[in-house]
CSV table of C-alpha atoms in Angstrom, one decimal:
chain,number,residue,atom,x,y,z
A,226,UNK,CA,-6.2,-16.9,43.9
A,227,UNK,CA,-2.3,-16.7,44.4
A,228,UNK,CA,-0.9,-14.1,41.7
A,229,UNK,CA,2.6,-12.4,41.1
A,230,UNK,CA,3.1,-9.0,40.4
A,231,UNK,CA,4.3,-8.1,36.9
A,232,UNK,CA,6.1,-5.0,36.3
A,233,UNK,CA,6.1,-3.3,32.4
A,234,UNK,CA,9.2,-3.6,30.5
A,235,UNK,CA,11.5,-0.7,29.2
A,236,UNK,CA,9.4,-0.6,25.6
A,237,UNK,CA,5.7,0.5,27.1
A,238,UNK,CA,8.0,3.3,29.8
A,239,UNK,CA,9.2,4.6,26.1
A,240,UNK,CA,6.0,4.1,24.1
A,241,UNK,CA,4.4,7.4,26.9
A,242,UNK,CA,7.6,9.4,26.8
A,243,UNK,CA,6.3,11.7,24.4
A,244,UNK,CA,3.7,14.5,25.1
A,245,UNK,CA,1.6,16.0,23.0
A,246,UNK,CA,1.9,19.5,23.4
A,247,UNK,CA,-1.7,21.1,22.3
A,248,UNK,CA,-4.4,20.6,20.3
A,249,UNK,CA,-3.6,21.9,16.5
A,250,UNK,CA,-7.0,20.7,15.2
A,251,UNK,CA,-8.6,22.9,18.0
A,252,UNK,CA,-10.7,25.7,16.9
A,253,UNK,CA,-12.5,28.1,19.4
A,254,UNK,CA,-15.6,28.9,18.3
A,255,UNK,CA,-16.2,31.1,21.9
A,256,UNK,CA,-18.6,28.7,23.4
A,257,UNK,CA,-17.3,26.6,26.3
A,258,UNK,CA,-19.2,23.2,26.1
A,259,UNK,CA,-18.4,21.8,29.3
A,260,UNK,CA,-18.8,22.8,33.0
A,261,UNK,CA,-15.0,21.6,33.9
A,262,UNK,CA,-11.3,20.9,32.9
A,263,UNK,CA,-10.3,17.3,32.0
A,264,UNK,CA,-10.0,14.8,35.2
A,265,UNK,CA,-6.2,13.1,34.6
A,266,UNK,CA,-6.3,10.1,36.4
A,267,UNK,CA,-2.6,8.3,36.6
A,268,UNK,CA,-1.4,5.7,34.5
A,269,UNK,CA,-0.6,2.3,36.1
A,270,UNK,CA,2.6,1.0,34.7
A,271,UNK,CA,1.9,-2.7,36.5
A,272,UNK,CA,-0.8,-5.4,36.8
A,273,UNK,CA,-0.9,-9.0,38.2
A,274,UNK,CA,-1.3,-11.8,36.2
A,275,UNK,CA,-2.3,-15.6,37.8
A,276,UNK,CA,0.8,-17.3,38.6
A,277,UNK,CA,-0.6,-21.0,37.7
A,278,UNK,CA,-1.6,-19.6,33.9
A,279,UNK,CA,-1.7,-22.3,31.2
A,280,UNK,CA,0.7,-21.3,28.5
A,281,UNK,CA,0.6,-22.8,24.5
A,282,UNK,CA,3.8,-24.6,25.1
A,283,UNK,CA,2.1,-27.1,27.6
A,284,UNK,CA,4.4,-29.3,29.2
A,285,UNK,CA,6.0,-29.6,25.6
A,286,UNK,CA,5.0,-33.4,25.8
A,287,UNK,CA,1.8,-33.5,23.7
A,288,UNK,CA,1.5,-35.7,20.7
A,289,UNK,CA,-1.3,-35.2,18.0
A,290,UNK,CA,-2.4,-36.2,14.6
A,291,UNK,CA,-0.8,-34.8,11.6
A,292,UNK,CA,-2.7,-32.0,9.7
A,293,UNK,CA,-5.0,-30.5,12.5
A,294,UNK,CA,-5.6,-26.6,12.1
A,295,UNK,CA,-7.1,-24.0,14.3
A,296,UNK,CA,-8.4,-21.2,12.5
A,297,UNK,CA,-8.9,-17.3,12.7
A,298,UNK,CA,-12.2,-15.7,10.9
A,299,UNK,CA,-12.4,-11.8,11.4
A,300,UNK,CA,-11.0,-8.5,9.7
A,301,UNK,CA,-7.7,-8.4,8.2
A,302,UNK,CA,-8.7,-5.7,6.0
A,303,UNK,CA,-11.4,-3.4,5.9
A,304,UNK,CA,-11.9,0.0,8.4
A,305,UNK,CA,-11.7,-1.6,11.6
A,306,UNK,CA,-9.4,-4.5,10.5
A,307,UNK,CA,-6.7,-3.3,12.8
A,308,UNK,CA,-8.6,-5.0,15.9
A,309,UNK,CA,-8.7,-7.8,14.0
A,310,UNK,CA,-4.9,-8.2,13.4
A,311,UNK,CA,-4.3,-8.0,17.2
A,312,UNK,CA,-6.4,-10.9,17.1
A,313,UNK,CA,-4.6,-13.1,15.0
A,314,UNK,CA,-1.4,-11.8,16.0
A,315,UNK,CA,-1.8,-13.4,19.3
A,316,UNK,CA,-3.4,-16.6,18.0
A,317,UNK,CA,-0.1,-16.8,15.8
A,318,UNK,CA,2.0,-16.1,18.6
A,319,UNK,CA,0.7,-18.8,21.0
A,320,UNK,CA,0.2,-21.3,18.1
A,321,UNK,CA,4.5,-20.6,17.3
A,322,UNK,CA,5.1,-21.0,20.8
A,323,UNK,CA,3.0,-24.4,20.8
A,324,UNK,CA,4.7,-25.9,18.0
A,325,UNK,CA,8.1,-24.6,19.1
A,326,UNK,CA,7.8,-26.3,22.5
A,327,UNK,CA,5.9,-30.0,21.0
A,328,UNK,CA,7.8,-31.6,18.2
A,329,UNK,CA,5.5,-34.2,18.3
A,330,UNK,CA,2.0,-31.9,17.9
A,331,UNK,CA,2.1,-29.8,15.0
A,332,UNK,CA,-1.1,-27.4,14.8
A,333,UNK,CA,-1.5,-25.2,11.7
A,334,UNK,CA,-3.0,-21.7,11.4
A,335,UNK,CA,-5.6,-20.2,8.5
A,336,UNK,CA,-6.8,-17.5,8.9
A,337,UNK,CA,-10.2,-15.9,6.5
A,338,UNK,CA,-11.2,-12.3,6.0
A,339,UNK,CA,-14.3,-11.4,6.6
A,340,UNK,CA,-13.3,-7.6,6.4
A,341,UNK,CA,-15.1,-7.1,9.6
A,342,UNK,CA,-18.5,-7.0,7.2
A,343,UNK,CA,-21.7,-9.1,8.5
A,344,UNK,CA,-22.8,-9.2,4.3
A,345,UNK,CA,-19.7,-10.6,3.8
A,346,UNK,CA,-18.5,-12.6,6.9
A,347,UNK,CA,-20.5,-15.9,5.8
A,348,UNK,CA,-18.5,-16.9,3.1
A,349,UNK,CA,-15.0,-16.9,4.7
A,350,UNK,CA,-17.2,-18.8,7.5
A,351,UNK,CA,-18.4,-21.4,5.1
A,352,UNK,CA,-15.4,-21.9,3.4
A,353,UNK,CA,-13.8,-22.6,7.1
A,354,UNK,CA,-16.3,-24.8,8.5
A,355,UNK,CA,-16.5,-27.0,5.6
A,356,UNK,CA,-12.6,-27.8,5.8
A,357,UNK,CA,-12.4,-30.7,8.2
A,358,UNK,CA,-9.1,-29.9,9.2
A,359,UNK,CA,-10.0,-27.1,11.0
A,360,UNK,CA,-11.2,-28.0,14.5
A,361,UNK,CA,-11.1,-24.9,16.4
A,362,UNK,CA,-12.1,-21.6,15.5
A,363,UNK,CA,-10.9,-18.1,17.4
A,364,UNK,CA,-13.3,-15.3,15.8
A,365,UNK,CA,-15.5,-13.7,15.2
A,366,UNK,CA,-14.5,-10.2,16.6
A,367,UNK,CA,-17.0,-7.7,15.4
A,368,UNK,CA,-20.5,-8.6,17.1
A,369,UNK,CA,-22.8,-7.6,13.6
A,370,UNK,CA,-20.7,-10.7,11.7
A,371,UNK,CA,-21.0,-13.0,14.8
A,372,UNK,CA,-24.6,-12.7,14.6
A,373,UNK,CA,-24.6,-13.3,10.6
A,374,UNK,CA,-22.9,-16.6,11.2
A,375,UNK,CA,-23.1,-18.3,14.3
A,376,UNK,CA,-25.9,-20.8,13.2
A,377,UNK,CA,-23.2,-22.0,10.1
A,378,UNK,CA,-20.9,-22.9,12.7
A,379,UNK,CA,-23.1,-24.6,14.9
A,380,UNK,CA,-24.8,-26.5,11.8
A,381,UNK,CA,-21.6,-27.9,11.6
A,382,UNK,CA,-20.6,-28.3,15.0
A,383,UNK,CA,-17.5,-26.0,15.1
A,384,UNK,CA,-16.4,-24.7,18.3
A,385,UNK,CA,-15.8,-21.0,18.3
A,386,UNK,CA,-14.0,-18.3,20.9
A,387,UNK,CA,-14.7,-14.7,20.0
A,388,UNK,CA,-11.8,-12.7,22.0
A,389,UNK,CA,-14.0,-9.5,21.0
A,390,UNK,CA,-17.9,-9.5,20.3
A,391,UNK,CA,-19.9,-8.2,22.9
A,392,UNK,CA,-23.1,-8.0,22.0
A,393,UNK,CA,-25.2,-9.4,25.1
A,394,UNK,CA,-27.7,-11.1,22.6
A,395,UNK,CA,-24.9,-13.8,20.9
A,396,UNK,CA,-25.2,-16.0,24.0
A,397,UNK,CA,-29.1,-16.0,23.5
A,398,UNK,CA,-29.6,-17.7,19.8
A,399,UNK,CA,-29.0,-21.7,21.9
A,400,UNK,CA,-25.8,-21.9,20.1
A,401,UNK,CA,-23.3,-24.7,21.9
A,402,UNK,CA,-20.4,-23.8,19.6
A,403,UNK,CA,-20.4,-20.2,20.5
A,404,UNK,CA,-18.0,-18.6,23.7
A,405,UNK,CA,-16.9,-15.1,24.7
A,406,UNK,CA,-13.8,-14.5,25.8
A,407,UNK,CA,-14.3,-11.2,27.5
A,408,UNK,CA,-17.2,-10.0,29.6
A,409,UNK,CA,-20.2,-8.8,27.3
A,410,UNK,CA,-22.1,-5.1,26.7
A,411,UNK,CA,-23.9,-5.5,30.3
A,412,UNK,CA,-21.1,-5.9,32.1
A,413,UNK,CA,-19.3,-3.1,30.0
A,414,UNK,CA,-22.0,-0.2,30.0
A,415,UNK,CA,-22.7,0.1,33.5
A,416,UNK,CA,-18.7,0.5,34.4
A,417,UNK,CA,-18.6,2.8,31.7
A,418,UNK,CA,-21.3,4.9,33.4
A,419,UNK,CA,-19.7,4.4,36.5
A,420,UNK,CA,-16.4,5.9,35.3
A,421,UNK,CA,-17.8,8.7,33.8
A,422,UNK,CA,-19.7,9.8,36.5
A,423,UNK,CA,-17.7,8.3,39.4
A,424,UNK,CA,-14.2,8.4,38.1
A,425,UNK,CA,-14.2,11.2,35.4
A,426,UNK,CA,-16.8,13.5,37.6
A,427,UNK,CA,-19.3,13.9,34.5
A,428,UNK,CA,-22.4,15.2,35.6
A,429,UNK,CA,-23.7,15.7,31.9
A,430,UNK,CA,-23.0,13.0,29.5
A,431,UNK,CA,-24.2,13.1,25.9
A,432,UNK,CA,-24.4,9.2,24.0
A,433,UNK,CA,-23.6,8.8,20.6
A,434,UNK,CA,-24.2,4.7,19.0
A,435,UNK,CA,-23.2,4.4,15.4
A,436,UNK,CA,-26.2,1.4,13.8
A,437,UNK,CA,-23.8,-1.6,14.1
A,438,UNK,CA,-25.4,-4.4,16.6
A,439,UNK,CA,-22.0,-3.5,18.7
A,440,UNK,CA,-22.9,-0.4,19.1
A,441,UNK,CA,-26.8,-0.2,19.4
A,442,UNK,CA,-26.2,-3.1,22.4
A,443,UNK,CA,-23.4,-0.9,24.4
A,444,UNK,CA,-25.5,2.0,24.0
A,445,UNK,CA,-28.5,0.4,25.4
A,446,UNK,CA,-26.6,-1.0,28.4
A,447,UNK,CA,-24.8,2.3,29.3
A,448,UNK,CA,-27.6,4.5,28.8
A,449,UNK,CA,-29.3,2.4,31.1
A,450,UNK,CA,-26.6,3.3,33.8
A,451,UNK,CA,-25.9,7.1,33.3
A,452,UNK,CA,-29.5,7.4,34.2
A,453,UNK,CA,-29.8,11.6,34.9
A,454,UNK,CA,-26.2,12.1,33.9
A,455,UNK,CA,-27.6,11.3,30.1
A,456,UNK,CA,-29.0,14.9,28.6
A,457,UNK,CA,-28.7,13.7,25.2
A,458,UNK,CA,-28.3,10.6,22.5
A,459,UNK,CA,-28.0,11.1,18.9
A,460,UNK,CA,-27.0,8.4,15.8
A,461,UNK,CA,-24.1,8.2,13.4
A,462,UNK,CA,-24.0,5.3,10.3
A,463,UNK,CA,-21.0,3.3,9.3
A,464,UNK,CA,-18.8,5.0,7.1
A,465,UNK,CA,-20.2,8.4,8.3
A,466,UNK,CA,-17.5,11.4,7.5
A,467,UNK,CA,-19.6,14.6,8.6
A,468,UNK,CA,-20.3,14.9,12.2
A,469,UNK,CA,-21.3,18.7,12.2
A,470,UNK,CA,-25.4,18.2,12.8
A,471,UNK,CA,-24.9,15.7,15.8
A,472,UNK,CA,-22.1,18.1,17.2
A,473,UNK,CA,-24.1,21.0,17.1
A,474,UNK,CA,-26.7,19.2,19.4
A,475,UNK,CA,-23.8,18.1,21.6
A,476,UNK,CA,-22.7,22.6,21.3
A,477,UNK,CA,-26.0,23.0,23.0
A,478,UNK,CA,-26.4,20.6,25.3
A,479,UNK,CA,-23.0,21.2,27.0
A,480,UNK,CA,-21.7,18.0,28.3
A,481,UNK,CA,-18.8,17.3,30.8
A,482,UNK,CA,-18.4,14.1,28.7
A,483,UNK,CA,-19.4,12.1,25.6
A,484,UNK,CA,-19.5,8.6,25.4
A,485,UNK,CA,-19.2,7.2,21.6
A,486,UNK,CA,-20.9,3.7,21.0
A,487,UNK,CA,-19.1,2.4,18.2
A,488,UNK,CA,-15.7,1.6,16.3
A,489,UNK,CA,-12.7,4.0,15.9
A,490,UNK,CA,-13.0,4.1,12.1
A,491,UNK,CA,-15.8,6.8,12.6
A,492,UNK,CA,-14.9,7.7,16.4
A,493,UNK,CA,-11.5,9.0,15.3
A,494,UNK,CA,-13.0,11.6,13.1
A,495,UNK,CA,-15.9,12.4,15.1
A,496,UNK,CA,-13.4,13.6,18.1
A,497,UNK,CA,-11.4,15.5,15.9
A,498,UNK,CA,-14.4,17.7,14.4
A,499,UNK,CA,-15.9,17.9,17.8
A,500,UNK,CA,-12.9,19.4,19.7
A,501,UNK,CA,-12.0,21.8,16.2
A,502,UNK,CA,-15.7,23.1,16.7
A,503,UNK,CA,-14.5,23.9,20.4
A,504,UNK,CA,-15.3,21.0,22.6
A,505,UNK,CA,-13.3,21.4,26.0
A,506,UNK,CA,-14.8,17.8,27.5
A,507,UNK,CA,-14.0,14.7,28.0
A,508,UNK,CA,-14.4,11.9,25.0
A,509,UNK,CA,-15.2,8.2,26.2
A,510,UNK,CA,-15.1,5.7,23.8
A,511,UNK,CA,-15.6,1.9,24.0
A,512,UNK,CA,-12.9,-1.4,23.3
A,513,UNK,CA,-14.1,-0.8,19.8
A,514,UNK,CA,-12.4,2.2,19.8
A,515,UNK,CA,-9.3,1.7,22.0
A,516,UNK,CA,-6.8,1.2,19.0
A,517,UNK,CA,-3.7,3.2,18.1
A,518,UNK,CA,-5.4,3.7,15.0
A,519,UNK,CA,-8.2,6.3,16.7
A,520,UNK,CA,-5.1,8.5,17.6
A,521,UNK,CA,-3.8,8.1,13.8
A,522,UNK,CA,-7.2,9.1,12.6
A,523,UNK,CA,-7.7,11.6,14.9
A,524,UNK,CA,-4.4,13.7,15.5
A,525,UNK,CA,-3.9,16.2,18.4
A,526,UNK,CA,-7.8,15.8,19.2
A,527,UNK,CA,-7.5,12.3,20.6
A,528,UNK,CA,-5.6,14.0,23.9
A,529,UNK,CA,-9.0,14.3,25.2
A,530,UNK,CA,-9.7,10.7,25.3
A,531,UNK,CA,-10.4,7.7,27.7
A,532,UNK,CA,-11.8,4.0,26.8
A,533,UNK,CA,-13.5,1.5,28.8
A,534,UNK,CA,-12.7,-2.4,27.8
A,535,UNK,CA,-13.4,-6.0,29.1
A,536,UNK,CA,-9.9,-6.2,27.9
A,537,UNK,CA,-6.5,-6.4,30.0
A,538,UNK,CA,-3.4,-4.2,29.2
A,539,UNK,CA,-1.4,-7.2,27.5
A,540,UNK,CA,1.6,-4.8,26.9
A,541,UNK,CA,2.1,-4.7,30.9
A,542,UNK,CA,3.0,-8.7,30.8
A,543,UNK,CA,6.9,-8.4,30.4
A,544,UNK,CA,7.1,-11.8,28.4
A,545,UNK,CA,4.5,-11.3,27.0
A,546,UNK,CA,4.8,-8.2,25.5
A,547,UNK,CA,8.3,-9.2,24.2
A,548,UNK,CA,7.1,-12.3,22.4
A,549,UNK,CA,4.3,-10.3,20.8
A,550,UNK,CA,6.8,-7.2,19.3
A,551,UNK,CA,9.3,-9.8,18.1
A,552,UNK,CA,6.4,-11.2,16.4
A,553,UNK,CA,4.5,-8.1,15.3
A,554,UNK,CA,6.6,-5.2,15.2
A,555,UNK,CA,4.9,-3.7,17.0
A,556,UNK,CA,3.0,-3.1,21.1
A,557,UNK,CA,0.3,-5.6,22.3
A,558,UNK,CA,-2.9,-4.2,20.9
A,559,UNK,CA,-6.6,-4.3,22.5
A,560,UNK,CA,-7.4,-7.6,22.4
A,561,UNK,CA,-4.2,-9.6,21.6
A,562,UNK,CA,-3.9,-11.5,25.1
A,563,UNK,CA,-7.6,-12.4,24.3
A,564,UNK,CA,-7.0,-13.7,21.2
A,565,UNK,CA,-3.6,-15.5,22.5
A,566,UNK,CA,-5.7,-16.7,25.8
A,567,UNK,CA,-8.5,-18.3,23.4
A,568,UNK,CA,-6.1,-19.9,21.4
A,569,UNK,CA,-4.2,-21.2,24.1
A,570,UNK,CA,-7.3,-22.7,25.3
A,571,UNK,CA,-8.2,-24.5,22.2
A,572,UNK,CA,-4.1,-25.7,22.1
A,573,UNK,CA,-4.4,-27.4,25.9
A,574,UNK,CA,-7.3,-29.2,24.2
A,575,UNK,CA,-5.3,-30.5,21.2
A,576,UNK,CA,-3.1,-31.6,23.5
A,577,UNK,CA,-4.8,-33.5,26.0
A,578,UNK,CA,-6.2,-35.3,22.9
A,579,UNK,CA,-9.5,-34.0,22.2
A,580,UNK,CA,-8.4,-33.6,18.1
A,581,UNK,CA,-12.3,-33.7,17.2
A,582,UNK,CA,-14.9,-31.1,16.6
A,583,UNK,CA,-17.2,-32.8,19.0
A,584,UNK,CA,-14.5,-33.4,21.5
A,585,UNK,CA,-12.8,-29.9,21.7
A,586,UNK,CA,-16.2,-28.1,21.8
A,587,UNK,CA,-16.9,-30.4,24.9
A,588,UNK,CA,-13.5,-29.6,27.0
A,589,UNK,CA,-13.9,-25.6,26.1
A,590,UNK,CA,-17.3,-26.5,27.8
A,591,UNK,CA,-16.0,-27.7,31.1
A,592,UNK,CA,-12.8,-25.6,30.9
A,593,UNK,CA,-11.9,-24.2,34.1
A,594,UNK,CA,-8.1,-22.5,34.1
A,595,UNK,CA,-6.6,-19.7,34.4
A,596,UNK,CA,-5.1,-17.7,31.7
A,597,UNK,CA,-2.5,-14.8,31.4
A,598,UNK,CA,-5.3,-12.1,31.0
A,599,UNK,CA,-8.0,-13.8,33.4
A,600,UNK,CA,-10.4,-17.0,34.6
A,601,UNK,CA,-11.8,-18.7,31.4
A,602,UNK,CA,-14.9,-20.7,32.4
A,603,UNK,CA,-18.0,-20.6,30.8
A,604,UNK,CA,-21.4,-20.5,31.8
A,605,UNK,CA,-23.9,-22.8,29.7
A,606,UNK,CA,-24.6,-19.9,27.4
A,607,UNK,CA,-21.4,-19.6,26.9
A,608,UNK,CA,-20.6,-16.3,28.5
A,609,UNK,CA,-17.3,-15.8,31.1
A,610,UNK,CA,-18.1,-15.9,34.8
A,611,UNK,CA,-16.8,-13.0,36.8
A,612,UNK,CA,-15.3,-10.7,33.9
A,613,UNK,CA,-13.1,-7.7,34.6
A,614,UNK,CA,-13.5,-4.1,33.0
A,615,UNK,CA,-10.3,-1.7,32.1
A,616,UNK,CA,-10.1,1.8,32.0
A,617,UNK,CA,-7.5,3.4,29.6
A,618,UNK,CA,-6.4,6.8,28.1
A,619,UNK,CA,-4.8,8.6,26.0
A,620,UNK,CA,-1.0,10.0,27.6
A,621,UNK,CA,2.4,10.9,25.0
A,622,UNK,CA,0.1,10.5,22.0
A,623,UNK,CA,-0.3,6.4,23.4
A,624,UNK,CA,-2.8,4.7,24.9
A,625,UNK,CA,-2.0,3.9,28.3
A,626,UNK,CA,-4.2,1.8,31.0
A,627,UNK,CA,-5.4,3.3,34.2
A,628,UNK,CA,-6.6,0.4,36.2
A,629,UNK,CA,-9.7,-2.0,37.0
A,630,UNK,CA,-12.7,0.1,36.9
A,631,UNK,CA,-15.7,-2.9,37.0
């Protein structure tokens, strides 16, 4: 595939300049837990990006009916809604740059809050699929709500890109209406194990999965892989604010590395506890926690810290990244070329005239294109053929990316 080399602008070479001098939070408690000092592995400050991607703006000739709306359903509040705004920040960017570029195809955005809660994500989905406006749906992005509600959506026939659930088990329910936009938990946990043991040199990795179906699934797949490296697993619960029992099992087992299953909304301040109680290892944690937001939460602790993602560093695509911060105010986040890919897919469908529920769930079937952050064409479950993994961590108090690692 022919591809050109894109270099990051001047805003991501000033988001690293800053370097977090030590750990504040750090406590020594006189018991060294791990058998090395942290592997740094370099940050890549360029990726390449398919030079025949399909952009919103089209050929800036398409022509549509009056009224049609693609929607977003996901967090926009809640502990974890910051994913869920670098969703919808990139559906709203390439949905602008549609309308900007085809006078004669206005599509509107509406976005519903589910607050990233499977109790409480059918409701907002309801309420979307039973306005008939709404053709095109980008969401869910938390794998618990996608399960809740995927049979309302294909009850009603609405097609549906997640840029975010990975759950392995959403493309094995028969629904028609449901597609991932990034490479699932099975593709995820193994290069996770790889890079821990390959990449980061762990020999001993202790596994800790909060109870969310996201987490429980990437546990499952990566425990799988670590094999003899795993000496230990243990269980957190959403919401979850003391970590000091499952540390102390961590204390004894002395890992090189822990790998957290889960979201950063109980990640953050399970890394912080663990390093004051004198962890000296490594911390892995998943796309669910690769957010600014874990560093927030976290403070000095989060130094320690690498993620693995199906996700591509959307902040190293010059135009890209400029669009979004005029937008936004702010960096790319995990997830926002996903959720600007997915809706750029549904927009080349408005376009070349397929303005019905039936008929844009048909050409996202037999889509075939590349995008700015990768391939998008699905299998007939609905899953991404040949998906790419990302390895990042944490440099200057940012998150950086460090590469391809699966």
């Amino acid at each position: 595939m022919l591809r050109k080399k894109v270099i990051v602008g001047a805003a991501v070479a000033a988001s690293v300049a800053l370097f977090l001098a030590g750990c504040a939070n750090q406590a020594s408690t006189g018991d060294s837990t791990s058998s090395g000092s942290k592997i740094d592995i370099p940050a890549i400050t360029s990726i390449e990006t398919p030079a025949d991607a399909v952009l919103p703006a089209g050929d800036g000739k398409a022509t549509c009916p009056a009224g049609l709306t693609i929607g977003y359903v996901g967090a926009e509040t809640g502990a974890n809604a910051q994913l869920g705004i670098n969703i919808y920040n990139g559906v709203q960017l390439a949905i602008d740059q549609h309308n900007q570029a085809n006078a004669g195809c206005q599509v509107a955005f509406k976005k519903f809050d589910t607050e990233g809660d499977p109790n409480k994500a059918t409701g907002p989905v309801t309420q979307a699929v039973n306005e008939a406006d709404i053709i095109g749906v980008i969401g869910l992005p938390f794998s618990g709500e996608s399960k809740a509600t995927g049979n309302i959506f294909e009850q009603q026939g609405l097609v549906h890109i997640t840029p975010s659930a990975t759950n392995p088990d959403l493309t094995k329910n028969g629904w028609t209406t449901f597609f991932r936009g990034l490479g699932n938990d099975a593709v995820q946990g193994p290069a996770a194990a790889k890079f821990l043991t390959d990449k980061l040199e762990a020999k001993k990795v202790y596994l800790v999965q909060d109870d969310s179906d996201y987490g429980i699934g990437l546990a499952t797949t990566t425990s799988k892989a670590l094999g003899d490296a795993l000496v230990g697993t243990d269980k957190v619960t959403t919401g979850q604010k003391d970590f000091s029992a499952v540390i102390s099992k961590i204390i004894n087992a002395k890992p090189d590395a822990v790998y957290y299953s889960g979201y950063y909304a109980e990640g953050a301040p399970f890394d912080q506890q663990l390093v004051a109680k004198g962890y000296t290892g490594t911390f892995v944690g998943p796309d669910g926690v690769k957010d600014d937001q874990f560093i927030k939460l976290a403070g000095d602790a989060s130094s320690n810290a690498y993620f693995t993602c199906p996700c591509i560093p959307g902040e190293l695509i010059p135009d890209f990244e400029k669009a979004y911060k005029t937008l936004a105010s702010a960096e790319p986040g995990t997830y926002s070329i996903e959720g600007y890919d997915a809706a750029t897919v549904l927009l080349s469908g408005i376009d070349q005239g397929k303005t019905t529920r039936a008929d844009l769930k048909e050409f996202v079937k037999s889509y075939d294109k590349d995008g700015l952050s990768k391939h998008y064409k699905w299998d007939s479950e609905g899953e991404l053929q040949a998906p790419t993994v990302y390895g990042y961590k944490v440099e200057g108090g940012k998150i950086v990316p460090i590469g391809t690692i699966g």
